[in-house]
Amino acid sequence: MVPVPYRVVGRARETADTVTLSLEPVDQPITTPAPGQFNMLYAFGVGEVPISISGIDAGHRVRHTVRAVGAVSQALCAAEAGAMVGVRGPFGTDWGVDSAAGGDVIVIAGGIGLAPLRPVVHELLHNRRQFRRVTVLVGARSPEEIVFRGEVASWQASARITVRTTVDYATAAWKGEVGVVPTLIERVTIDPEVTTVMICGPEVMLRFTAAEVLGRGVAAERVRVSMERNMQCGVGRCGHCQLGPVLVCLNGPVLPWSRVGPLVARREL
Ligand SMILES: Cc1cc2nc3c(=O)[nH]c(=O)nc-3n(C[C@H](O)[C@H](O)[C@H](O)COP(=O)(O)OP(=O)(O)OC[C@H]3O[C@@H](n4cnc5c(N)ncnc54)[C@H](O)[C@@H]3O)c2cc1C
Ligand code: FES
């Protein structure tokens, strides 16, 4: 439960309100995280929040991509190179990329939902031959709000995987699609028996996107989503992150839609 000190060694602005921090351990590193897991990041004197791991780099460095929405996330976004951040983790379940080997994979991200899926895309590219068709669908409100813009463009340019982007509000220079991310799914070839789908984004986007892929015949068990709930302990002790019988910090954040779907359909949860 004690945060380990990490130093900010890199800081990149992704969008107007989102920053990626590269963190390096001062002494002992945390255990190497798996794609999909999260850390509790402590902005000293302000507070601690769960943030997904958006990159796993050499030298025990980890990346976190943070959107400033309140006191703690604002303090993290304001951290400059050399600043100290407390890290507890890694916690939670991962995307289980290995278990999708031999089949097709569809990665679907809305907004900052691309952060926990970025290490998945890296793993898919690194082990490209182990997978059949790999498709990445990225949605954002506007072109300026696409996180990792340069990297998404390089995935697209490499042609090793299929990448489609869409925005709700286009600019004159925009060359991708216009519309919400579930509308991209109808353009994707889906072989339901061998396809694994990984989705992260706002809850409403998860619901519409999962409904669309289920409608194309993919079993709910093969659809994985990353859930967000307010968290305090991160280790299954306080109950803050409870979603019905599920403790999102412990049983999630990555869960099959077969488990999450019936829970998010119930208004009182
Ligand atoms: C497993 C997990 C992984 C996450 N990964 C990331 C990540 O990679 N990058 C990132 O920027 N954020 C991520 N979040 C969300 C992040 O934890 C919250 O934005 C943060 O806790 C807000 O704290 P705050 O003190 O800055 O704002 P607060 O003052 O606590 O909240 C400010 C506003 O944001 C809303 N809010 C708070 N928490 C959430 C939440 N979990 N989801 C939606 N709205 C919320 C509040 O209702 C309020 O309106 C993740 C959350 C979870 C549970
Ligand atoms: S955050 Fe405390 S039980 Fe999940």
Coordinates of C-alpha atoms and ligand atoms in Angstrom, one line a residue:
M1 CA 0.0 0.0 0.0
V2 CA 3.0 2.3 0.2
P3 CA 3.7 4.3 -3.0
V4 CA 7.1 3.8 -4.5
P5 CA 8.9 7.0 -5.6
Y6 CA 9.2 7.6 -9.4
R7 CA 10.7 10.5 -11.2
V8 CA 9.1 12.2 -14.2
V9 CA 11.7 11.8 -17.0
G10 CA 9.5 12.7 -20.0
R11 CA 6.4 14.7 -20.6
A12 CA 4.5 14.9 -23.9
R13 CA 1.3 16.9 -24.5
E14 CA -1.2 14.8 -26.4
T15 CA -4.2 17.2 -26.5
A16 CA -5.2 20.4 -24.8
D17 CA -6.1 18.6 -21.6
T18 CA -4.0 15.4 -21.8
V19 CA -0.4 14.7 -21.1
T20 CA 1.7 11.5 -21.2
L21 CA 4.3 11.2 -18.4
S22 CA 7.2 8.8 -18.6
L23 CA 8.2 7.7 -15.1
E24 CA 11.4 6.1 -13.9
P25 CA 11.9 4.4 -10.5
V26 CA 14.1 6.2 -8.1
D27 CA 15.0 3.0 -6.2
Q28 CA 13.1 -0.3 -6.5
P29 CA 10.8 -0.6 -9.5
I30 CA 7.3 -2.0 -9.3
T31 CA 6.7 -5.4 -11.0
T32 CA 6.5 -5.1 -14.8
P33 CA 2.9 -4.4 -15.7
A34 CA 0.9 -6.2 -18.4
P35 CA -1.2 -4.3 -21.0
G36 CA -4.5 -3.3 -19.4
Q37 CA -3.3 -3.1 -15.8
F38 CA -3.3 0.2 -13.9
N39 CA -1.3 2.0 -11.2
M40 CA -2.4 4.2 -8.4
L41 CA -0.5 7.5 -9.0
Y42 CA 0.0 9.8 -6.1
A43 CA 0.4 13.5 -6.7
F44 CA 2.1 14.3 -3.4
G45 CA 0.0 16.6 -1.2
V46 CA -3.0 16.3 -3.5
G47 CA -4.2 12.7 -3.7
E48 CA -4.0 9.4 -5.5
V49 CA -5.9 8.2 -8.6
P50 CA -6.0 5.0 -10.8
I51 CA -4.4 5.6 -14.2
S52 CA -3.9 2.9 -16.8
I53 CA -0.4 2.0 -18.1
S54 CA -0.1 3.5 -21.6
G55 CA 3.5 2.3 -22.2
I56 CA 6.0 -0.2 -20.8
D57 CA 9.5 0.9 -21.7
A58 CA 13.0 -0.3 -21.2
G59 CA 14.7 0.4 -17.9
H60 CA 11.6 -0.2 -15.8
R61 CA 10.1 3.0 -17.2
V62 CA 6.3 3.2 -17.4
R63 CA 4.1 5.7 -19.2
H64 CA 0.8 7.1 -18.1
T65 CA -1.5 9.2 -20.2
V66 CA -3.6 11.5 -18.0
R67 CA -6.5 13.7 -18.8
A68 CA -6.9 16.7 -16.4
V69 CA -10.5 16.5 -15.1
G70 CA -10.0 17.3 -11.4
A71 CA -7.6 18.1 -8.6
V72 CA -5.3 15.0 -8.8
S73 CA -5.3 14.5 -12.5
Q74 CA -4.6 18.3 -13.0
A75 CA -1.6 18.0 -10.6
L76 CA -0.3 15.0 -12.5
C77 CA -0.7 16.7 -15.8
A78 CA 1.2 19.7 -14.4
A79 CA 4.2 17.6 -13.3
E80 CA 7.4 18.7 -15.1
A81 CA 10.5 16.6 -15.8
G82 CA 12.3 16.0 -12.5
A83 CA 9.1 16.0 -10.4
M84 CA 8.4 13.1 -8.1
V85 CA 5.2 10.9 -8.3
G86 CA 4.2 8.0 -6.0
V87 CA 3.3 4.7 -7.7
R88 CA 1.4 1.7 -6.3
G89 CA 0.7 -1.2 -8.5
P90 CA 0.4 -2.7 -11.0
F91 CA -3.1 -3.7 -10.2
G92 CA -6.0 -5.5 -11.9
T93 CA -6.6 -7.8 -14.8
D94 CA -4.9 -7.5 -18.2
W95 CA -6.2 -7.7 -21.8
G96 CA -4.9 -11.3 -22.2
V97 CA -3.5 -10.6 -25.7
D98 CA -1.8 -14.1 -25.8
S99 CA -5.1 -15.8 -25.6
A100 CA -6.2 -14.1 -28.9
A101 CA -3.2 -15.6 -30.8
G102 CA -4.2 -17.6 -33.9
G103 CA -7.3 -15.5 -34.5
D104 CA -8.4 -12.0 -35.6
V105 CA -8.2 -9.1 -33.1
I106 CA -10.2 -5.9 -33.2
V107 CA -9.1 -3.1 -30.9
I108 CA -11.6 -0.3 -30.5
A109 CA -10.8 2.9 -28.6
G110 CA -12.8 6.1 -27.8
G111 CA -10.9 9.2 -26.7
I112 CA -8.4 8.6 -24.0
G113 CA -9.5 4.9 -24.1
L114 CA -6.6 4.4 -26.5
A115 CA -4.2 4.8 -23.5
P116 CA -4.6 1.3 -22.0
L117 CA -4.9 -0.2 -25.6
R118 CA -1.7 1.4 -26.8
P119 CA 0.5 -1.4 -25.2
V120 CA -1.9 -4.0 -26.8
V121 CA -1.2 -2.5 -30.3
H122 CA 2.5 -2.6 -29.6
E123 CA 2.3 -6.3 -28.6
L124 CA 0.2 -7.2 -31.7
L125 CA 2.7 -5.4 -33.9
H126 CA 5.7 -7.0 -32.1
N127 CA 4.2 -10.5 -32.5
R128 CA 2.3 -9.8 -35.8
R129 CA 2.7 -13.3 -37.2
Q130 CA 0.8 -14.9 -34.3
F131 CA -2.4 -13.1 -35.2
R132 CA -4.5 -13.1 -38.4
R133 CA -6.3 -9.9 -39.2
V134 CA -5.6 -7.0 -36.8
T135 CA -7.9 -4.0 -36.9
V136 CA -7.6 -0.8 -34.8
L137 CA -10.6 1.6 -34.7
V138 CA -10.0 4.9 -33.1
G139 CA -12.7 7.6 -32.3
A140 CA -12.5 11.0 -30.8
R141 CA -14.6 14.1 -30.6
S142 CA -12.4 16.1 -33.0
P143 CA -9.0 15.6 -34.8
E144 CA -7.2 17.6 -32.1
E145 CA -8.5 15.2 -29.5
I146 CA -7.0 12.0 -30.9
V147 CA -4.3 10.9 -28.5
F148 CA -1.0 9.5 -29.8
R149 CA -1.8 11.1 -33.2
G150 CA 1.6 10.7 -34.7
E151 CA 1.8 7.1 -33.6
V152 CA -1.7 6.3 -34.9
A153 CA -0.6 7.8 -38.3
S154 CA 2.5 5.6 -38.3
W155 CA 0.5 2.4 -37.6
Q156 CA -1.8 3.4 -40.5
A157 CA 1.2 4.1 -42.8
S158 CA 2.9 0.8 -41.9
A159 CA 0.0 -1.2 -43.4
R160 CA 0.8 -4.1 -41.1
I161 CA -2.5 -3.7 -39.5
T162 CA -5.7 -2.0 -40.6
V163 CA -6.3 1.3 -38.8
R164 CA -9.5 3.5 -39.2
T165 CA -10.1 6.8 -37.5
T166 CA -13.3 8.7 -37.0
V167 CA -14.3 12.0 -35.3
D168 CA -17.6 13.5 -34.2
Y169 CA -16.7 17.0 -35.5
A170 CA -14.3 17.2 -38.5
T171 CA -12.1 20.0 -39.6
A172 CA -11.4 20.9 -43.3
A173 CA -8.1 19.1 -43.2
W174 CA -9.6 15.8 -41.7
K175 CA -9.1 12.8 -44.0
G176 CA -10.7 10.1 -41.8
E177 CA -14.3 9.2 -41.2
V178 CA -17.0 11.3 -39.5
G179 CA -19.3 9.7 -36.9
V180 CA -19.2 7.8 -33.7
V181 CA -16.8 4.9 -33.4
P182 CA -19.5 2.1 -33.5
T183 CA -20.3 3.2 -37.1
L184 CA -16.8 2.0 -38.2
I185 CA -17.6 -1.6 -37.2
E186 CA -19.9 -2.2 -40.2
R187 CA -16.9 -1.6 -42.5
V188 CA -14.9 -4.4 -40.8
T189 CA -14.8 -8.0 -41.9
I190 CA -15.7 -10.1 -38.9
D191 CA -15.2 -13.8 -38.6
P192 CA -17.1 -14.2 -35.2
E193 CA -15.8 -17.7 -34.3
V194 CA -12.1 -16.5 -34.3
T195 CA -12.4 -12.8 -33.4
T196 CA -11.4 -11.3 -30.1
V197 CA -12.6 -7.7 -29.5
M198 CA -11.0 -5.3 -27.0
I199 CA -12.8 -2.0 -26.2
C200 CA -12.0 1.0 -24.0
G201 CA -13.8 4.3 -23.8
P202 CA -16.7 6.0 -22.0
E203 CA -19.4 3.7 -20.7
V204 CA -22.0 4.8 -23.3
M205 CA -19.5 4.0 -26.0
L206 CA -18.8 0.6 -24.5
R207 CA -22.5 -0.2 -24.6
F208 CA -23.1 0.8 -28.2
T209 CA -19.9 -0.7 -29.5
A210 CA -20.4 -4.0 -27.7
A211 CA -24.0 -4.2 -29.0
E212 CA -22.7 -3.6 -32.6
V213 CA -20.1 -6.5 -32.4
L214 CA -22.5 -8.8 -30.7
G215 CA -24.9 -8.0 -33.5
R216 CA -22.2 -9.3 -35.9
G217 CA -22.2 -12.6 -34.1
V218 CA -19.2 -12.3 -31.8
A219 CA -19.9 -14.1 -28.5
A220 CA -20.0 -11.8 -25.4
E221 CA -17.2 -14.0 -23.9
R222 CA -14.9 -12.9 -26.7
V223 CA -15.6 -9.2 -26.2
R224 CA -13.4 -7.6 -23.5
V225 CA -13.9 -4.2 -22.1
S226 CA -12.0 -2.0 -19.6
M227 CA -14.2 -0.6 -16.9
E228 CA -13.8 2.6 -14.9
R229 CA -15.1 3.2 -11.4
N230 CA -14.0 5.6 -8.7
M231 CA -11.3 3.9 -6.6
Q232 CA -9.6 4.4 -3.3
C233 CA -7.5 1.4 -2.3
G234 CA -7.1 -0.3 -5.6
V235 CA -6.7 -3.7 -4.0
G236 CA -10.2 -4.9 -3.1
R237 CA -10.4 -3.6 0.5
C238 CA -12.6 -0.5 0.5
G239 CA -15.5 -1.3 -1.9
H240 CA -15.4 2.1 -3.7
C241 CA -15.2 0.5 -7.1
Q242 CA -18.0 -2.0 -6.6
L243 CA -20.2 -2.8 -9.6
G244 CA -22.8 -5.3 -8.3
P245 CA -20.8 -8.4 -7.4
V246 CA -17.7 -7.1 -9.2
L247 CA -14.8 -5.2 -7.6
V248 CA -13.4 -3.4 -10.6
C249 CA -9.9 -2.9 -9.1
L250 CA -9.6 -6.7 -8.3
N251 CA -11.8 -8.6 -10.8
G252 CA -11.2 -5.9 -13.5
P253 CA -10.6 -3.4 -15.0
V254 CA -10.6 -5.7 -18.1
L255 CA -13.7 -7.9 -18.0
P256 CA -15.6 -10.0 -20.6
W257 CA -18.8 -8.4 -21.8
S258 CA -20.6 -11.5 -20.7
R259 CA -20.0 -10.4 -17.1
V260 CA -20.2 -6.6 -17.5
G261 CA -23.1 -6.3 -20.0
P262 CA -25.9 -7.4 -17.6
L263 CA -24.4 -5.1 -14.8
V264 CA -24.2 -1.9 -16.8
A265 CA -27.7 -2.5 -18.1
R266 CA -29.0 -2.2 -14.5
R267 CA -29.6 1.5 -13.8
E268 CA -29.2 1.4 -10.0
L269 CA -25.6 0.0 -10.3
Ligands
LIG1 C1 -8.9 1.4 -13.9 C2 -8.9 2.9 -14.2 C3 -8.0 3.3 -15.2 C4 -8.0 4.7 -15.5 N1 -7.1 5.1 -16.4 C5 -7.1 6.4 -16.7 C6 -6.1 6.9 -17.7 O1 -5.3 6.1 -18.2 N2 -6.0 8.2 -17.9 C7 -6.9 9.1 -17.3 O2 -6.8 10.3 -17.5 N3 -7.8 8.7 -16.4 C8 -7.9 7.4 -16.1 N4 -8.9 6.9 -15.2 C9 -9.8 7.9 -14.6 C10 -9.1 8.7 -13.5 O3 -8.8 7.8 -12.5 C11 -10.0 9.8 -13.0 O4 -10.1 10.8 -14.1 C12 -9.4 10.5 -11.8 O5 -9.6 9.6 -10.7 C13 -10.1 11.8 -11.5 O6 -9.6 12.3 -10.3 P1 -9.4 13.8 -10.0 O7 -9.1 14.0 -8.6 O8 -8.5 14.4 -11.0 O9 -10.8 14.4 -10.3 P2 -12.1 14.3 -9.4 O10 -12.2 15.6 -8.6 O11 -12.2 13.1 -8.6 O12 -13.2 14.3 -10.5 C14 -13.4 15.3 -11.5 C15 -14.5 14.9 -12.4 O13 -14.2 13.7 -13.1 C16 -15.2 12.7 -12.8 N5 -14.5 11.4 -12.6 C17 -13.7 11.0 -11.6 N6 -13.3 9.8 -11.7 C18 -13.8 9.4 -12.9 C19 -13.7 8.2 -13.7 N7 -13.1 7.1 -13.2 N8 -14.4 8.1 -14.9 C20 -15.1 9.2 -15.3 N9 -15.2 10.3 -14.7 C21 -14.6 10.4 -13.5 C22 -15.9 13.2 -11.5 O14 -17.2 12.7 -11.5 C23 -15.8 14.7 -11.7 O15 -16.9 15.2 -12.5 C24 -8.9 5.6 -14.9 C25 -9.8 5.1 -13.9 C26 -9.8 3.8 -13.6 C27 -10.8 3.3 -12.6
FES2 S1 -10.9 0.5 -5.0 FE1 -11.1 -0.3 -3.0 S2 -12.2 -2.2 -3.4 FE2 -11.7 -1.4 -5.4

